[in-house]
Each structure stands twice: as C-alpha cells, then as structure tokens.
Amino acid sequence: MSYTFNTQATCQEYFGKSHDLVRRSVKEFVEQEILPYIDDWEEAGEFPRELYLKAAEVGILGTGYPEAYGGIPGDIFFRVVVTEELMRSGSGGLAAGIGSLNIALPPILSLGTDAQKERFIKPVLAGEKIAALAITEPGGGSDVASIGTTAVREGDHYRVNGSKTFITSGHRADQITCAVRTGKTGAHGISLLVIESDTPGYSVSAKLKKTGWWASDTAQIFLDDCLVPAENLIGEENQGFYGIMENFQGERLAMAIMANMTSQMAYEACLEYAREREALNRKLQGFQVIRHKLVDMATRLEASREFTYRIAAKIDSGHNQVKEISMAKNFACEVSDKITYDAVQIFGGYGYMRGYLVERLFRDNRILSIGGGTTEIMKEIIGSFLFK
Ligand SMILES: Cc1cc2nc3c(=O)[nH]c(=O)nc-3n(C[C@H](O)[C@H](O)[C@H](O)COP(=O)(O)OP(=O)(O)OC[C@H]3O[C@@H](n4cnc5c(N)ncnc54)[C@H](O)[C@@H]3O)c2cc1C
C-alpha cells in the first residue's frame, strides 16, 4: 500500500510556524513509528500499547492540555494538526484509538478537582494509562438523557450497575469517564464518574468486530455491583448531562477533521491513480468523466475544510458553535461519503481489494456519520436552533 502523498498545504490564516513544527514532528512520528506496521495492526485489531508511551514522548497525547498535568498548551489548531497527521497513517482506527483520551479527559479537565486532574489526567498524558469515554449503552446511544446505568450512593461509594457498548479503547482502558444515572429520569439525573478497570465487578467483552476502524479496540463494558469511590464523581451530582453535551463539541470537531482528511487522502490517491492507470489506451485522467469526478472531489473538500477550520477558529475564540459544529460534521461526512464512494469507483476492482488505501478509507469512513452523534441527531440539533 502506498502512502506517499503530498503534505496537506497549510493555511496561513489558521496555522503559523509553531503549528508547522508540530505537524512536522507528528508526520515524522507517523512515518517512523506507525506506517511500517499499520497494515499488521489493522489485521490484528489493535496497535501495541507501547505506542501510547511513544506518542506521549513526542507530545502527541499532551497537545492542548495544561502544562501542570504534563500537557503542551496551545490553541485549537495544534490539536487539529495532530489529528490530521495521525489520519495520514491511513487508519481511522489508529487515530481514534490513540485519540480516545481526547473524548475521555475534557470533562475531567473542565469540571474536575485538582486532585482528580492529577490522578486521572497526568498518567494518561504520560501514556501510562489509557482513558475511554463510556456514554453509549446497548439500549441506545442517541438518546443520552435515557441512560440506564445506575449509580446509587452508599456512604462514601457509588454502587454502579449497567453496561456500556461500542466503547473506543474499551477493551484495554484503565479508566472510563462514565455516564451514570444518579437521580430521576431524564437529563437532570445523570452524573459522570471515573471508573477504574481494576474495580471489582468491572469486566469487558471480547473485542467487537467492526466494518472499519480495525486498529482501534472496541468493546462492551459490564459494571456489576462496582463500588466506585464518591471522590471519583466529576462535577456536581446530576449535572453530568451538560458536561457530556459540552464534550460532544470537541468530538464532533474531531470527526469533521477526520472526515476531511479521509476525503483528502482518497482524493490524492485518485489523482495519482488517474495519472497512471490506462483504459482503452488512454490514461484515466484523459476521460472527462474522471476529471470531473476529481474536480468535484477537490471542490467539495475545499468547501468542507474551510468551513470546519472557520468553526474551529470560532470555538477557539469562545463563540458558541453548537449549531455550526453539527453542520460542519454533517457536511464533512456527506463530502467524505461521496468522495470515498467515488474513489473506490475510480480504482475499479482494485478499489475493492484489501491492501488499497481507498478500500480502507471507504470502510473507515462509514462510522464518522454515526459516532459522536448521528447525522439525524445533528439535524435535530440544527433544527432546534432554526425552529425556536
Ligand atoms: C466504532 C464505534 C466507536 C464508538 N465509540 C464510542 C465511544 O468511545 N464512547 C461511546 O460512548 N460511544 C461510542 N460509540 C457509540 C456511538 O456514539 C453510537 O453508536 C451513536 O451515538 C448512535 O447510537 P446507537 O448506535 O445506539 O444508535 P441509535 O441511537 O439506536 O439510533 C439508531 C438510528 O435511529 C436514529 N435516531 C435515533 N434517535 C433519533 C431521533 N431522535 N431523531 C431521528 N433519528 C434518530 C439514529 O440517527 C440512527 O440512524 C461508538 C460507536 C462505534 C460504531
């Protein structure tokens, strides 16, 4: 499989010299530590645990977090750069697995106490522990307000019962940021608890086999009479729903970036293929229908990426972008759905063969319009702003 694509041109409006330096270092990391092995890791259904330690060493895990917990603070575009370059591994699963801390830690960072941050953020940024976010339950993921996993206060502990599913890094996570019901039904009875995987009663399923994202381990987690210290409660009791909703904004931005990078890589692969592949004694790029497909890819991608960057910049400057980030996620996924479909078409039979990048991009792409809130849920959110 060939991964020798041009580095994405950086846009000066959003990225400066220090972003370029970070991009270069993550690019090197991907070329040296990931690309030689990624095909094997995809087949194995996971990447080595030591990769977290190596990623921590070069600052990939700590990007965007406070120095006090081992992070490297910076604006939102540093995290964008890291996500984009990890996607250059050609494996959405790798990017999702390495990146699961970025959906698990933000609620602890924004709502947790200093002691909680010290205990639950520091070792994760150091690559010593793996963190996952556990919201979705077998009974449903879209309706977050109906979460059924219960946490009943008993003295200085919560007794937790229930299960979570489709959890990224769930098979080997050392800690999960877990949504539990501590109060009445609905959104106002939900809290966030950090549950450690060595808690008696905590168990995991076998790794779930998926359409794509093979290199990320995904699991169901069972919580049977787990006694979790009350000091692991993040933020106020019964106020967890707001933390979950805030957290979704970062996840949706990451999904939009991943979709745009999927589009970028599929487009680049097609451009290269159309230059080389011949049919009827002509290069594919000699056919107008192929050229128009590539032109449409480039146009859609450009619009999607610029829109996503603009929203990221607004989030970074403190504007509420709940409606816009939902639009950006949907738009980027619509674009990557179309581009990955057309990319397989341009590659013909080879596009359907394992070992070809576009085949993996096509599979990996499918989750992006489901995870972090489905297309339909994004539309419900956007609609709630339009039809007030
Ligand atoms: C590979 C993978 C990794 C994941 N990682 C994580 C993770 O790390 N942590 C985590 O907590 N979850 C994770 N998820 C779960 C993911 O967030 C959910 O799958 C997603 O939120 C949808 O929930 P669901 O699958 O239960 O579908 P459902 O909620 O059952 O929805 C089924 C269908 O009904 C539609 N629907 C539901 N409600 C409405 C409505 N009100 N209006 C219109 N349509 C509606 C949905 O759009 C969808 O098309 C992951 C999922 C996958 C596949």
Short mmCIF file of C-alpha atoms and ligand atoms in Angstrom, two decimals:
data_model
loop_
_atom_site.label_atom_id
_atom_site.label_comp_id
_atom_site.label_asym_id
_atom_site.label_seq_id
_atom_site.Cartn_x
_atom_site.Cartn_y
_atom_site.Cartn_z
CA MET A 1 0.00 0.00 0.00
CA SER A 2 1.41 3.42 -0.92
CA TYR A 3 1.10 6.33 1.46
CA THR A 4 3.42 8.74 -0.29
CA PHE A 5 1.10 11.70 -0.61
CA ASN A 6 1.96 15.36 -0.51
CA THR A 7 1.66 17.02 2.86
CA GLN A 8 -1.54 18.98 3.01
CA ALA A 9 -0.92 22.62 2.19
CA THR A 10 -1.26 24.61 5.37
CA CYS A 11 -3.49 27.63 5.53
CA GLN A 12 -1.74 30.68 6.95
CA GLU A 13 -4.92 32.11 8.40
CA TYR A 14 -5.13 29.27 10.92
CA PHE A 15 -1.67 27.74 11.08
CA GLY A 16 1.57 29.51 11.97
CA LYS A 17 5.19 28.40 12.22
CA SER A 18 4.73 26.61 15.52
CA HIS A 19 1.83 24.61 14.09
CA ASP A 20 4.04 23.66 11.16
CA LEU A 21 6.73 22.45 13.57
CA VAL A 22 4.23 20.27 15.39
CA ARG A 23 2.90 19.00 12.05
CA ARG A 24 6.40 18.03 11.00
CA SER A 25 7.11 16.18 14.24
CA VAL A 26 3.81 14.23 14.15
CA LYS A 27 4.40 13.46 10.47
CA GLU A 28 7.83 12.03 11.32
CA PHE A 29 6.33 10.02 14.15
CA VAL A 30 3.69 8.57 11.83
CA GLU A 31 6.29 7.73 9.16
CA GLN A 32 8.68 6.07 11.59
CA GLU A 33 6.50 4.52 14.27
CA ILE A 34 3.22 3.75 12.51
CA LEU A 35 3.35 3.40 8.72
CA PRO A 36 5.75 0.44 8.62
CA TYR A 37 3.42 -1.56 10.89
CA ILE A 38 -0.10 -0.26 10.34
CA ASP A 39 -1.25 -2.99 7.93
CA ASP A 40 -0.35 -5.66 10.52
CA TRP A 41 -2.02 -3.71 13.33
CA GLU A 42 -5.18 -3.35 11.25
CA GLU A 43 -5.28 -7.12 10.76
CA ALA A 44 -4.52 -7.73 14.46
CA GLY A 45 -7.35 -5.41 15.53
CA GLU A 46 -5.12 -3.29 17.77
CA PHE A 47 -1.83 -1.44 17.92
CA PRO A 48 0.80 -2.06 20.62
CA ARG A 49 0.18 -0.45 23.98
CA GLU A 50 3.72 0.98 23.94
CA LEU A 51 2.63 3.33 21.16
CA TYR A 52 0.88 5.44 23.81
CA LEU A 53 4.20 5.89 25.63
CA LYS A 54 5.97 6.81 22.40
CA ALA A 55 3.18 9.22 21.39
CA ALA A 56 3.38 10.83 24.84
CA GLU A 57 7.13 11.30 24.49
CA VAL A 58 6.76 13.42 21.34
CA GLY A 59 3.88 15.41 22.84
CA ILE A 60 1.07 13.94 20.76
CA LEU A 61 -1.05 12.96 23.76
CA GLY A 62 -0.48 16.17 25.71
CA THR A 63 -1.28 18.60 22.91
CA GLY A 64 -3.81 21.19 24.08
CA TYR A 65 -3.63 20.26 27.80
CA PRO A 66 -2.21 22.38 30.65
CA GLU A 67 1.48 22.04 31.47
CA ALA A 68 0.59 21.30 35.10
CA TYR A 69 -0.62 17.84 34.04
CA GLY A 70 2.14 17.15 31.55
CA GLY A 71 0.44 18.79 28.59
CA ILE A 72 1.54 21.26 25.96
CA PRO A 73 -0.97 24.09 25.88
CA GLY A 74 -1.86 25.83 22.64
CA ASP A 75 -4.78 26.92 20.52
CA ILE A 76 -7.28 24.54 18.97
CA PHE A 77 -5.30 24.25 15.72
CA PHE A 78 -2.49 22.33 17.42
CA ARG A 79 -4.98 19.52 18.12
CA VAL A 80 -6.26 19.86 14.54
CA VAL A 81 -2.71 19.36 13.24
CA VAL A 82 -2.20 16.26 15.41
CA THR A 83 -5.48 14.70 14.25
CA GLU A 84 -4.75 15.46 10.60
CA GLU A 85 -1.29 13.94 10.73
CA LEU A 86 -2.42 10.84 12.67
CA MET A 87 -5.02 10.32 9.93
CA ARG A 88 -2.08 10.20 7.49
CA SER A 89 -1.46 6.73 8.93
CA GLY A 90 -4.31 5.77 6.59
CA SER A 91 -6.07 4.19 9.57
CA GLY A 92 -9.01 5.93 11.19
CA GLY A 93 -8.90 3.23 13.87
CA LEU A 94 -5.37 4.18 14.86
CA ALA A 95 -6.31 7.86 15.10
CA ALA A 96 -9.45 7.03 17.10
CA GLY A 97 -7.63 4.65 19.47
CA ILE A 98 -4.68 6.94 20.20
CA GLY A 99 -7.16 9.84 20.44
CA SER A 100 -9.70 8.30 22.84
CA LEU A 101 -8.19 10.38 25.65
CA ASN A 102 -9.50 13.49 23.88
CA ILE A 103 -13.09 12.44 24.48
CA ALA A 104 -12.44 10.98 27.95
CA LEU A 105 -10.40 13.74 29.59
CA PRO A 106 -12.07 17.05 28.69
CA PRO A 107 -14.93 16.67 31.22
CA ILE A 108 -12.35 15.94 33.94
CA LEU A 109 -10.34 18.97 32.84
CA SER A 110 -13.29 21.34 32.82
CA LEU A 111 -15.29 20.00 35.82
CA GLY A 112 -12.82 18.02 37.95
CA THR A 113 -10.94 19.00 41.09
CA ASP A 114 -7.16 19.48 41.12
CA ALA A 115 -6.76 16.11 42.82
CA GLN A 116 -8.88 14.40 40.14
CA LYS A 117 -6.89 16.06 37.36
CA GLU A 118 -3.63 14.98 38.98
CA ARG A 119 -4.88 11.40 39.33
CA PHE A 120 -6.86 10.88 36.12
CA ILE A 121 -5.24 13.20 33.57
CA LYS A 122 -1.49 13.12 34.30
CA PRO A 123 -0.88 9.36 33.81
CA VAL A 124 -2.95 9.37 30.60
CA LEU A 125 -1.00 12.25 29.06
CA ALA A 126 2.18 10.37 30.02
CA GLY A 127 0.95 7.36 28.03
CA GLU A 128 0.99 5.18 31.15
CA LYS A 129 -2.77 4.75 31.33
CA ILE A 130 -5.47 4.52 28.67
CA ALA A 131 -8.67 6.51 29.01
CA ALA A 132 -12.02 5.94 27.29
CA LEU A 133 -15.40 7.64 27.26
CA ALA A 134 -18.41 5.47 28.09
CA ILE A 135 -21.77 7.01 27.27
CA THR A 136 -23.48 4.61 24.82
CA GLU A 137 -25.49 1.69 26.18
CA PRO A 138 -26.79 -1.40 24.37
CA GLY A 139 -30.31 0.07 24.60
CA GLY A 140 -29.33 3.18 22.62
CA GLY A 141 -26.72 5.89 22.16
CA SER A 142 -28.61 8.77 20.58
CA ASP A 143 -30.94 9.34 23.50
CA VAL A 144 -28.31 10.28 26.08
CA ALA A 145 -30.97 11.53 28.50
CA SER A 146 -32.33 7.99 28.90
CA ILE A 147 -29.13 6.42 30.22
CA GLY A 148 -29.93 3.37 32.36
CA THR A 149 -26.65 2.51 34.13
CA THR A 150 -27.34 3.28 37.78
CA ALA A 151 -25.03 4.65 40.49
CA VAL A 152 -26.57 4.52 43.93
CA ARG A 153 -24.80 6.34 46.75
CA GLU A 154 -23.79 4.07 49.67
CA GLY A 155 -21.71 6.02 52.22
CA ASP A 156 -18.52 7.16 50.53
CA HIS A 157 -19.08 4.99 47.42
CA TYR A 158 -21.46 4.63 44.48
CA ARG A 159 -22.75 1.16 43.64
CA VAL A 160 -22.77 1.02 39.83
CA ASN A 161 -24.78 -1.42 37.72
CA GLY A 162 -25.28 -1.48 33.97
CA SER A 163 -23.34 -1.79 30.74
CA LYS A 164 -21.81 0.37 28.03
CA THR A 165 -21.14 -0.60 24.44
CA PHE A 166 -19.13 0.37 21.33
CA ILE A 167 -16.51 1.94 23.63
CA THR A 168 -13.38 3.02 21.74
CA SER A 169 -10.28 1.73 23.60
CA GLY A 170 -12.82 -0.03 25.81
CA HIS A 171 -11.06 -3.38 25.75
CA ARG A 172 -7.87 -2.17 27.42
CA ALA A 173 -8.84 1.16 29.00
CA ASP A 174 -7.54 1.65 32.54
CA GLN A 175 -10.24 4.19 33.30
CA ILE A 176 -13.54 5.21 31.76
CA THR A 177 -15.32 8.52 32.05
CA CYS A 178 -18.73 7.01 32.50
CA ALA A 179 -22.25 8.44 32.31
CA VAL A 180 -24.43 7.05 35.10
CA ARG A 181 -27.88 7.70 36.47
CA THR A 182 -27.75 9.09 40.00
CA GLY A 183 -31.12 10.82 40.03
CA LYS A 184 -34.56 10.93 38.49
CA THR A 185 -35.32 10.02 34.87
CA GLY A 186 -34.23 12.38 32.09
CA ALA A 187 -31.26 14.66 31.56
CA HIS A 188 -31.25 16.05 35.10
CA GLY A 189 -30.48 12.72 36.79
CA ILE A 190 -27.17 11.98 35.06
CA SER A 191 -23.68 12.20 36.54
CA LEU A 192 -20.13 11.49 35.37
CA LEU A 193 -17.96 9.03 37.27
CA VAL A 194 -14.42 7.92 36.53
CA ILE A 195 -14.42 4.14 36.94
CA GLU A 196 -11.13 2.27 37.02
CA SER A 197 -10.93 -1.05 35.22
CA ASP A 198 -9.47 -2.87 38.25
CA THR A 199 -12.66 -2.15 40.24
CA PRO A 200 -14.23 -5.48 41.29
CA GLY A 201 -17.32 -6.12 39.12
CA TYR A 202 -15.83 -4.34 36.07
CA SER A 203 -15.43 -6.61 33.04
CA VAL A 204 -15.15 -6.30 29.26
CA SER A 205 -16.40 -8.28 26.28
CA ALA A 206 -14.18 -9.69 23.57
CA LYS A 207 -13.13 -7.02 21.08
CA LEU A 208 -16.09 -6.17 18.85
CA LYS A 209 -15.52 -6.93 15.15
CA LYS A 210 -16.27 -3.91 13.00
CA THR A 211 -16.74 -2.81 9.37
CA GLY A 212 -13.80 -0.40 9.70
CA TRP A 213 -11.55 1.21 12.33
CA TRP A 214 -9.98 -2.22 12.76
CA ALA A 215 -6.89 -0.97 14.60
CA SER A 216 -8.97 0.51 17.42
CA ASP A 217 -10.17 -1.87 20.07
CA THR A 218 -13.88 -1.50 20.69
CA ALA A 219 -15.69 -3.30 23.49
CA GLN A 220 -18.75 -3.64 25.64
CA ILE A 221 -18.14 -2.94 29.33
CA PHE A 222 -20.11 -4.61 32.12
CA LEU A 223 -20.49 -2.96 35.52
CA ASP A 224 -21.82 -5.39 38.11
CA ASP A 225 -22.11 -4.00 41.63
CA CYS A 226 -18.95 -1.93 41.11
CA LEU A 227 -18.18 0.09 44.23
CA VAL A 228 -16.75 3.37 42.93
CA PRO A 229 -15.35 5.93 45.41
CA ALA A 230 -17.60 9.01 45.63
CA GLU A 231 -14.45 11.10 45.17
CA ASN A 232 -14.47 9.89 41.52
CA LEU A 233 -17.60 11.97 40.81
CA ILE A 234 -16.74 14.58 38.16
CA GLY A 235 -18.52 17.87 38.74
CA GLU A 236 -21.82 18.05 40.59
CA GLU A 237 -24.14 15.12 41.06
CA ASN A 238 -26.98 15.07 38.47
CA GLN A 239 -25.27 17.77 36.36
CA GLY A 240 -23.33 15.36 34.13
CA PHE A 241 -25.57 15.82 31.07
CA TYR A 242 -24.20 19.33 30.49
CA GLY A 243 -20.61 18.07 30.70
CA ILE A 244 -21.46 15.35 28.17
CA MET A 245 -23.03 17.84 25.76
CA GLU A 246 -20.09 20.23 26.03
CA ASN A 247 -17.70 17.34 25.43
CA PHE A 248 -19.55 16.38 22.25
CA GLN A 249 -18.48 19.67 20.62
CA GLY A 250 -14.79 18.65 20.66
CA GLU A 251 -15.63 15.14 19.48
CA ARG A 252 -17.73 16.48 16.60
CA LEU A 253 -14.93 18.80 15.52
CA ALA A 254 -12.51 15.85 15.55
CA MET A 255 -14.95 13.78 13.48
CA ALA A 256 -15.24 16.59 10.92
CA ILE A 257 -11.44 16.83 10.70
CA MET A 258 -11.21 13.05 10.30
CA ALA A 259 -13.82 13.14 7.53
CA ASN A 260 -11.95 15.92 5.72
CA MET A 261 -8.66 14.03 5.97
CA THR A 262 -10.39 10.89 4.68
CA SER A 263 -11.58 12.93 1.71
CA GLN A 264 -8.12 14.45 1.23
CA MET A 265 -6.35 11.09 1.15
CA ALA A 266 -8.95 9.47 -1.11
CA TYR A 267 -8.74 12.44 -3.49
CA GLU A 268 -4.93 12.34 -3.59
CA ALA A 269 -4.93 8.59 -4.21
CA CYS A 270 -7.35 9.05 -7.11
CA LEU A 271 -5.34 11.88 -8.62
CA GLU A 272 -2.24 9.68 -8.63
CA TYR A 273 -4.12 6.65 -9.95
CA ALA A 274 -5.81 8.62 -12.74
CA ARG A 275 -2.38 9.80 -13.88
CA GLU A 276 -1.01 6.26 -14.14
CA ARG A 277 -3.83 3.85 -14.91
CA GLU A 278 -4.76 3.25 -18.52
CA ALA A 279 -8.01 2.11 -20.07
CA LEU A 280 -8.72 1.94 -23.82
CA ASN A 281 -5.13 3.10 -24.41
CA ARG A 282 -5.70 6.33 -22.51
CA LYS A 283 -4.78 7.45 -19.03
CA LEU A 284 -7.85 7.62 -16.79
CA GLN A 285 -7.31 11.36 -16.43
CA GLY A 286 -7.87 11.63 -20.18
CA PHE A 287 -11.54 10.81 -19.67
CA GLN A 288 -13.62 13.87 -18.94
CA VAL A 289 -15.92 11.93 -16.62
CA ILE A 290 -12.94 11.04 -14.39
CA ARG A 291 -11.58 14.59 -14.48
CA HIS A 292 -14.98 15.94 -13.47
CA LYS A 293 -15.15 13.47 -10.58
CA LEU A 294 -11.76 14.72 -9.37
CA VAL A 295 -12.82 18.34 -9.81
CA ASP A 296 -15.97 17.70 -7.75
CA MET A 297 -13.89 16.00 -5.05
CA ALA A 298 -11.48 18.94 -4.86
CA THR A 299 -14.32 21.49 -4.77
CA ARG A 300 -16.34 19.74 -2.07
CA LEU A 301 -13.25 19.06 0.04
CA GLU A 302 -12.09 22.67 -0.16
CA ALA A 303 -15.50 23.95 0.97
CA SER A 304 -15.76 21.43 3.79
CA ARG A 305 -12.27 22.00 5.13
CA GLU A 306 -12.57 25.78 5.10
CA PHE A 307 -15.95 25.58 6.86
CA THR A 308 -14.55 23.24 9.53
CA TYR A 309 -11.49 25.45 10.12
CA ARG A 310 -13.70 28.54 10.40
CA ILE A 311 -15.86 26.84 13.04
CA ALA A 312 -12.75 25.67 14.89
CA ALA A 313 -11.45 29.25 14.96
CA LYS A 314 -14.76 30.49 16.34
CA ILE A 315 -14.81 27.79 19.04
CA ASP A 316 -11.26 28.77 19.95
CA SER A 317 -12.26 32.41 20.36
CA GLY A 318 -15.07 31.43 22.73
CA HIS A 319 -18.12 31.59 20.45
CA ASN A 320 -20.94 29.12 20.93
CA GLN A 321 -20.88 26.93 17.82
CA VAL A 322 -23.21 24.08 18.79
CA LYS A 323 -25.35 24.55 15.66
CA GLU A 324 -22.39 25.21 13.35
CA ILE A 325 -20.22 22.29 14.51
CA SER A 326 -23.20 19.97 13.93
CA MET A 327 -23.47 21.43 10.41
CA ALA A 328 -19.72 21.04 9.84
CA LYS A 329 -19.76 17.39 10.96
CA ASN A 330 -22.69 16.55 8.72
CA PHE A 331 -21.26 18.44 5.77
CA ALA A 332 -17.78 16.90 6.11
CA CYS A 333 -19.32 13.40 6.37
CA GLU A 334 -21.56 13.96 3.35
CA VAL A 335 -18.47 15.01 1.41
CA SER A 336 -16.35 12.07 2.61
CA ASP A 337 -19.21 9.63 1.89
CA LYS A 338 -19.34 10.86 -1.69
CA ILE A 339 -15.57 11.06 -2.17
CA THR A 340 -14.79 7.62 -0.74
CA TYR A 341 -17.59 6.08 -2.82
CA ASP A 342 -16.25 7.72 -5.99
CA ALA A 343 -12.66 6.85 -5.08
CA VAL A 344 -13.48 3.13 -4.99
CA GLN A 345 -15.28 3.57 -8.32
CA ILE A 346 -12.23 5.23 -9.91
CA PHE A 347 -9.98 2.42 -8.69
CA GLY A 348 -12.39 -0.12 -10.17
CA GLY A 349 -11.81 -3.69 -8.95
CA TYR A 350 -8.62 -2.67 -7.14
CA GLY A 351 -10.68 -0.24 -5.07
CA TYR A 352 -12.49 -3.24 -3.65
CA MET A 353 -9.30 -5.09 -2.77
CA ARG A 354 -7.70 -5.23 0.65
CA GLY A 355 -4.30 -3.53 0.68
CA TYR A 356 -5.53 -0.50 -1.26
CA LEU A 357 -5.83 2.68 0.76
CA VAL A 358 -9.14 3.72 -0.79
CA GLU A 359 -10.70 0.41 0.27
CA ARG A 360 -9.82 1.10 3.91
CA LEU A 361 -10.83 4.75 3.70
CA PHE A 362 -14.22 3.66 2.33
CA ARG A 363 -14.75 1.30 5.30
CA ASP A 364 -13.28 3.58 7.97
CA ASN A 365 -15.35 6.50 6.75
CA ARG A 366 -18.70 4.85 7.48
CA ILE A 367 -18.55 5.35 11.25
CA LEU A 368 -17.99 9.10 11.02
CA SER A 369 -21.66 9.89 10.40
CA ILE A 370 -22.68 7.62 13.32
CA GLY A 371 -20.15 8.22 16.12
CA GLY A 372 -20.20 11.35 18.27
CA GLY A 373 -23.88 11.83 17.37
CA THR A 374 -25.52 10.56 14.18
CA THR A 375 -26.37 12.65 11.10
CA GLU A 376 -30.00 12.59 12.20
CA ILE A 377 -29.18 13.80 15.73
CA MET A 378 -27.03 16.59 14.23
CA LYS A 379 -30.05 17.63 12.17
CA GLU A 380 -32.25 17.59 15.28
CA ILE A 381 -29.76 19.92 16.99
CA ILE A 382 -29.52 22.25 13.98
CA GLY A 383 -33.33 22.20 13.68
CA SER A 384 -33.72 23.20 17.33
CA PHE A 385 -31.90 26.46 16.51
CA LEU A 386 -33.87 27.09 13.31
CA PHE A 387 -37.35 26.37 14.64
CA LYS A 388 -37.28 28.04 18.04
C1 LIG B 1 -16.73 2.17 16.11
C2 LIG B 1 -17.56 2.90 17.12
C3 LIG B 1 -16.91 3.58 18.15
C4 LIG B 1 -17.68 4.22 19.14
N1 LIG B 1 -17.04 4.80 20.21
C5 LIG B 1 -17.79 5.23 21.26
C6 LIG B 1 -17.16 5.65 22.48
O1 LIG B 1 -15.92 5.69 22.59
N2 LIG B 1 -17.94 6.02 23.52
C7 LIG B 1 -19.31 5.99 23.44
O2 LIG B 1 -19.96 6.33 24.42
N3 LIG B 1 -19.94 5.60 22.30
C8 LIG B 1 -19.22 5.21 21.22
N4 LIG B 1 -19.84 4.79 20.08
C9 LIG B 1 -21.29 4.81 20.02
C10 LIG B 1 -21.88 5.86 19.11
O3 LIG B 1 -21.73 7.13 19.67
C11 LIG B 1 -23.34 5.47 18.88
O4 LIG B 1 -23.34 4.33 18.04
C12 LIG B 1 -24.18 6.57 18.28
O5 LIG B 1 -24.32 7.63 19.19
C13 LIG B 1 -25.58 6.07 17.89
O6 LIG B 1 -26.18 5.35 18.92
P1 LIG B 1 -26.78 3.90 18.60
O7 LIG B 1 -25.75 3.13 17.87
O8 LIG B 1 -27.30 3.33 19.85
O9 LIG B 1 -27.96 4.15 17.58
P2 LIG B 1 -29.47 4.56 17.97
O10 LIG B 1 -29.46 5.66 18.95
O11 LIG B 1 -30.21 3.32 18.32
O12 LIG B 1 -30.01 5.11 16.58
C14 LIG B 1 -30.41 4.23 15.52
C15 LIG B 1 -30.87 5.09 14.35
O13 LIG B 1 -32.00 5.89 14.76
C16 LIG B 1 -31.73 7.26 14.53
N5 LIG B 1 -32.30 8.07 15.60
C17 LIG B 1 -32.19 7.87 16.92
N6 LIG B 1 -32.81 8.86 17.59
C18 LIG B 1 -33.33 9.70 16.67
C19 LIG B 1 -34.08 10.91 16.72
N7 LIG B 1 -34.41 11.47 17.88
N8 LIG B 1 -34.43 11.51 15.56
C20 LIG B 1 -34.08 10.96 14.38
N9 LIG B 1 -33.37 9.82 14.26
C21 LIG B 1 -33.00 9.19 15.39
C22 LIG B 1 -30.20 7.38 14.54
O14 LIG B 1 -29.78 8.52 13.83
C23 LIG B 1 -29.82 6.08 13.86
O15 LIG B 1 -29.91 6.23 12.47
C24 LIG B 1 -19.10 4.21 19.06
C25 LIG B 1 -19.73 3.56 18.00
C26 LIG B 1 -18.98 2.88 17.06
C27 LIG B 1 -19.69 2.13 15.96
#
